[in-house]
PDB file of C-alpha atoms in Angstrom:
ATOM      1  CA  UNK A   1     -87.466 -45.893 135.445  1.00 69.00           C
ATOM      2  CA  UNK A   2     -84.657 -47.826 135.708  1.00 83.00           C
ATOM      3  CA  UNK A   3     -82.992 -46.783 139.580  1.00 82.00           C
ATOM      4  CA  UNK A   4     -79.597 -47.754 138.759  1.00 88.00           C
ATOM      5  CA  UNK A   5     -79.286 -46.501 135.070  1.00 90.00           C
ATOM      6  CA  UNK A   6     -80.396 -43.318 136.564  1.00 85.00           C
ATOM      7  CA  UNK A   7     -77.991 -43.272 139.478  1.00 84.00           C
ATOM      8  CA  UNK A   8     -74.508 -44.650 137.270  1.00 88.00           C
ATOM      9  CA  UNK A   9     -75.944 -41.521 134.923  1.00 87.00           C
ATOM     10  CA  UNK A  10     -76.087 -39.156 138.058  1.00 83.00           C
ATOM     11  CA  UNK A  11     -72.979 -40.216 139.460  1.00 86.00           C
ATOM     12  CA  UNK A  12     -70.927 -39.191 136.317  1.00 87.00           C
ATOM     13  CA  UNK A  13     -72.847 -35.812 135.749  1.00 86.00           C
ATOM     14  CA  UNK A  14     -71.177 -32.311 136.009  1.00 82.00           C
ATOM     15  CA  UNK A  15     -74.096 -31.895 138.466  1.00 76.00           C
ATOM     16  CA  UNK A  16     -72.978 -34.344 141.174  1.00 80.00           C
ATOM     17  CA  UNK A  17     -70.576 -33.615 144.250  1.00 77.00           C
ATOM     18  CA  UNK A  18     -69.654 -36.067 147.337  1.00 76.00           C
ATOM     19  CA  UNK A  19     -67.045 -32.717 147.707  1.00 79.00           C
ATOM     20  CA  UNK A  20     -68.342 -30.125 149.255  1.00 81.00           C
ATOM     21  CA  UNK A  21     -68.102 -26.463 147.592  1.00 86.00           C
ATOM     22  CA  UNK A  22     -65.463 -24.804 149.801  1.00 84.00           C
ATOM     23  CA  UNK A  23     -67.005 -23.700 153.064  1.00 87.00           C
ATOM     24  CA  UNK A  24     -66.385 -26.658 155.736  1.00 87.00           C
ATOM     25  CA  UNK A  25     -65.185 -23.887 158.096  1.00 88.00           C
ATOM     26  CA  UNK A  26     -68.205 -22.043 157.616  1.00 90.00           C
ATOM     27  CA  UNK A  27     -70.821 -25.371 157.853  1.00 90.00           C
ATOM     28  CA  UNK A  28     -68.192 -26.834 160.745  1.00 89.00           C
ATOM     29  CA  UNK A  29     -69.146 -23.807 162.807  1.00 88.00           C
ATOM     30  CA  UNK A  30     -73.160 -23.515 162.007  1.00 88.00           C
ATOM     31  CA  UNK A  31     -73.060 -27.906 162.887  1.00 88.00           C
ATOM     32  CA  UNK A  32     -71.376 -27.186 166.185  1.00 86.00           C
ATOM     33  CA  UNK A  33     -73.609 -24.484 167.059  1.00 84.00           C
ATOM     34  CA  UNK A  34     -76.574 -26.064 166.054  1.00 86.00           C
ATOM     35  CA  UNK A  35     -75.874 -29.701 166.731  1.00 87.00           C
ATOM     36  CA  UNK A  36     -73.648 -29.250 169.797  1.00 85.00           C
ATOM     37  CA  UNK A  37     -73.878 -27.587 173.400  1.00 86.00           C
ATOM     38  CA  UNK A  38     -71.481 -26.308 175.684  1.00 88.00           C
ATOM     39  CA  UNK A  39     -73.655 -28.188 178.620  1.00 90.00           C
ATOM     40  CA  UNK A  40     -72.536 -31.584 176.234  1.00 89.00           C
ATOM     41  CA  UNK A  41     -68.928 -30.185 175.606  1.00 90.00           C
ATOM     42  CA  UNK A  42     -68.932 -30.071 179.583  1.00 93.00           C
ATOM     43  CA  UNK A  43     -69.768 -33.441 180.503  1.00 94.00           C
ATOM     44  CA  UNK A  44     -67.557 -35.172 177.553  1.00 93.00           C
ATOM     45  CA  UNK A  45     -64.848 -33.110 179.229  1.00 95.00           C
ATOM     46  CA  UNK A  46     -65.526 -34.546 183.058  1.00 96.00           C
ATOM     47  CA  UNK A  47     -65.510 -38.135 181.633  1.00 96.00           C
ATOM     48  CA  UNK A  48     -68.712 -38.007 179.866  1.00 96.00           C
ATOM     49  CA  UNK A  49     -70.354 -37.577 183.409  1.00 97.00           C
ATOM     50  CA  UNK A  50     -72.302 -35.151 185.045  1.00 96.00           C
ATOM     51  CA  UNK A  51     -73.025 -35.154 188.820  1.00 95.00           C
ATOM     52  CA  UNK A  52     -75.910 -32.896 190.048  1.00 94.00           C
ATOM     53  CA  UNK A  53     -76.350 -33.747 193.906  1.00 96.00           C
ATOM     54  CA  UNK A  54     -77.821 -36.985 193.959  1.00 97.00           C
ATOM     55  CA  UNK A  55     -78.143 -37.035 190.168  1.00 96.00           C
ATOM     56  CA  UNK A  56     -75.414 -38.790 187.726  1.00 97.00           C
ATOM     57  CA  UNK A  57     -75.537 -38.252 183.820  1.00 95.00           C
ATOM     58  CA  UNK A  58     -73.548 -40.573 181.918  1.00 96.00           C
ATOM     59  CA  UNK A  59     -73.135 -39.780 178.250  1.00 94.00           C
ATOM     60  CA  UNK A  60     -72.119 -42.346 175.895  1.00 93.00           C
ATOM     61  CA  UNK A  61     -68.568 -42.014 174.312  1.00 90.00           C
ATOM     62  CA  UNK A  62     -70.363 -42.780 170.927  1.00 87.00           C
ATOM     63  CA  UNK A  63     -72.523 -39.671 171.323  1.00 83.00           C
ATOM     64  CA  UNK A  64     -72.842 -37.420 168.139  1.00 84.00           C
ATOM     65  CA  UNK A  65     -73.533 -38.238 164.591  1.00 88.00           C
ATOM     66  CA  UNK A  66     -71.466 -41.016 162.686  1.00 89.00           C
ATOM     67  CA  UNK A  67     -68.784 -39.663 160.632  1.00 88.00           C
ATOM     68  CA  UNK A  68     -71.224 -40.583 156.974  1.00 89.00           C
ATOM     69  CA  UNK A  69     -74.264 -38.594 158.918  1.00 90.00           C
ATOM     70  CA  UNK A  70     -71.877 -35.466 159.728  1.00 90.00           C
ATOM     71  CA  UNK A  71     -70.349 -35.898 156.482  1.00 89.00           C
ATOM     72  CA  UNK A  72     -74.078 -35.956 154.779  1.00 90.00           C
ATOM     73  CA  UNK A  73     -75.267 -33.184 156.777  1.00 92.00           C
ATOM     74  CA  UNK A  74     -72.172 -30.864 156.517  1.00 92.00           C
ATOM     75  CA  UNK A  75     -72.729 -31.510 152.630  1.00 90.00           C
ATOM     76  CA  UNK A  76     -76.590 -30.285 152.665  1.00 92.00           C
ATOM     77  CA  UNK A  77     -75.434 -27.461 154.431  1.00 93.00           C
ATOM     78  CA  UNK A  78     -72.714 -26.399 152.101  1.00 93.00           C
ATOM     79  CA  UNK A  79     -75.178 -27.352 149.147  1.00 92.00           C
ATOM     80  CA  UNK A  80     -77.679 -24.979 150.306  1.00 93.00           C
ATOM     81  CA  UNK A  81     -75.085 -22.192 151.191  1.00 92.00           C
ATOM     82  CA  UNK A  82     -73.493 -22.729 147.888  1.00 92.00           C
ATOM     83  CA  UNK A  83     -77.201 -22.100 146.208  1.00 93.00           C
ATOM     84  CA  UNK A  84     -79.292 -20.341 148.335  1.00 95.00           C
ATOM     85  CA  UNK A  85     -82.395 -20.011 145.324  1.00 95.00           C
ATOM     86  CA  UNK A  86     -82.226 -23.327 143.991  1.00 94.00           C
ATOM     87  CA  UNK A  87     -84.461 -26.145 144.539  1.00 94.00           C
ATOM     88  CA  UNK A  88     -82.163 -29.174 146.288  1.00 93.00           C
ATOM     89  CA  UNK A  89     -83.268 -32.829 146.441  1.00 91.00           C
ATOM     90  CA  UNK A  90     -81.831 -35.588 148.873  1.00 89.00           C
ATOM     91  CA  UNK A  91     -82.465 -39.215 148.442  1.00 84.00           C
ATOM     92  CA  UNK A  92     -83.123 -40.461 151.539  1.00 82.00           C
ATOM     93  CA  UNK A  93     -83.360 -38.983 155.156  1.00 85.00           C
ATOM     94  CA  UNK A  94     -80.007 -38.271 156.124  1.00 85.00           C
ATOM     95  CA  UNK A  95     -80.486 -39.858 159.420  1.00 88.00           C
ATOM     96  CA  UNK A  96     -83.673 -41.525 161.534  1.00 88.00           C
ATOM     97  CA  UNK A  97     -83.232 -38.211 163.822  1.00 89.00           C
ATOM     98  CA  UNK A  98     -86.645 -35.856 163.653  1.00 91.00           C
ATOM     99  CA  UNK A  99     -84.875 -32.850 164.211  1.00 91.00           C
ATOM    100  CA  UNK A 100     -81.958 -33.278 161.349  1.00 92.00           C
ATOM    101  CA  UNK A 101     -84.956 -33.550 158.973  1.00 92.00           C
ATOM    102  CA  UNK A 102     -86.714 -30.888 160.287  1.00 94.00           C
ATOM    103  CA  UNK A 103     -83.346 -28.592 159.476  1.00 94.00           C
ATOM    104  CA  UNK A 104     -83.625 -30.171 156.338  1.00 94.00           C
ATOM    105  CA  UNK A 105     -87.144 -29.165 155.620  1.00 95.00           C
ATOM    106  CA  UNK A 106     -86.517 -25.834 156.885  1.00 96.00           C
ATOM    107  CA  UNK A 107     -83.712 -25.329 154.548  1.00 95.00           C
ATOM    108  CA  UNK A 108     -86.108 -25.807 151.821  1.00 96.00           C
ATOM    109  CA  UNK A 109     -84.149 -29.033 150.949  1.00 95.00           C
ATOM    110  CA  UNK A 110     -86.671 -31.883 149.528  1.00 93.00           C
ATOM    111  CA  UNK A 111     -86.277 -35.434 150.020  1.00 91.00           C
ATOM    112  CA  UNK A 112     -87.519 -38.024 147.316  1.00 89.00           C
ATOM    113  CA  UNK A 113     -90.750 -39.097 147.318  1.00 88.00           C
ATOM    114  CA  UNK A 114     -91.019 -42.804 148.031  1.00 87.00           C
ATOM    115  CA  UNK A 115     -94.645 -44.324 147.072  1.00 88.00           C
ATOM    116  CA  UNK A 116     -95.171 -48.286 147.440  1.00 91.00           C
ATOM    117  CA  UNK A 117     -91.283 -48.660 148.127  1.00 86.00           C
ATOM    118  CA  UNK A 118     -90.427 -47.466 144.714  1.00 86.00           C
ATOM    119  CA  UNK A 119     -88.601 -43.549 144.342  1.00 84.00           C
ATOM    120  CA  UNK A 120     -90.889 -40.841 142.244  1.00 84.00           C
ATOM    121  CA  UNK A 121     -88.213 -38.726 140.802  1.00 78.00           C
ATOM    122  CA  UNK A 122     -90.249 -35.651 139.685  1.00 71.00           C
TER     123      UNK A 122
END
């Protein structure tokens, strides 16, 4: 199969959205909740520091997903919301993070089968 073909051909189907469906409120909220904590929320408002008695927590600045990941993620989310019964298929792992993948998985959402370095689209 011819990767690119496929992908120009997906990219102008009625079947693919970069958009969203409507319910970025709804996925912001579940993504904070699951993704965030108030304990992180805490320490990025002291500075990004946390001081325990003689221990000091410094939390990067950078901390958090990129702003493709939480784009990519916030898209699954509203994808599976948007069709709860359907069977959904991502390309790649959204991010080299175990648990983001795991959510994935959980959510029934399937990623591509890669075999020898080539894509098995089923």
């Amino acid at each position: 199969m011819d990767t690119k073909a496929f992908t120009r051909a997906l990219k102008k189907s009625e079947n693919y959205n970069r958009k969203g469906f409507g319910h970025a409120e709804e996925v912001a909220t579940v993504m904070q909740s699951v993704y965030q904590s108030n304990l992180i929320q805490q320490i990025k408002d002291n500075d990004y520091t946390l001081q325990k008695g003689d221990v000091t927590i410094k939390l990067a600045k950078a901390f958090g997903f990129c702003w493709g990941v939480e784009r990519s993620v916030a898209i699954a989310y509203e994808t599976r919301q948007h069709f709860p019964n359907q069977q959904i298929w991502i390309t790649y792992e959204l991010i080299h993070n175990p648990s983001v993948n795991q959510d994935m998985r959980d959510m029934k959402v399937k990623f591509i089968p890669v075999i020898d370095g080539k894509k098995i689209f089923l």
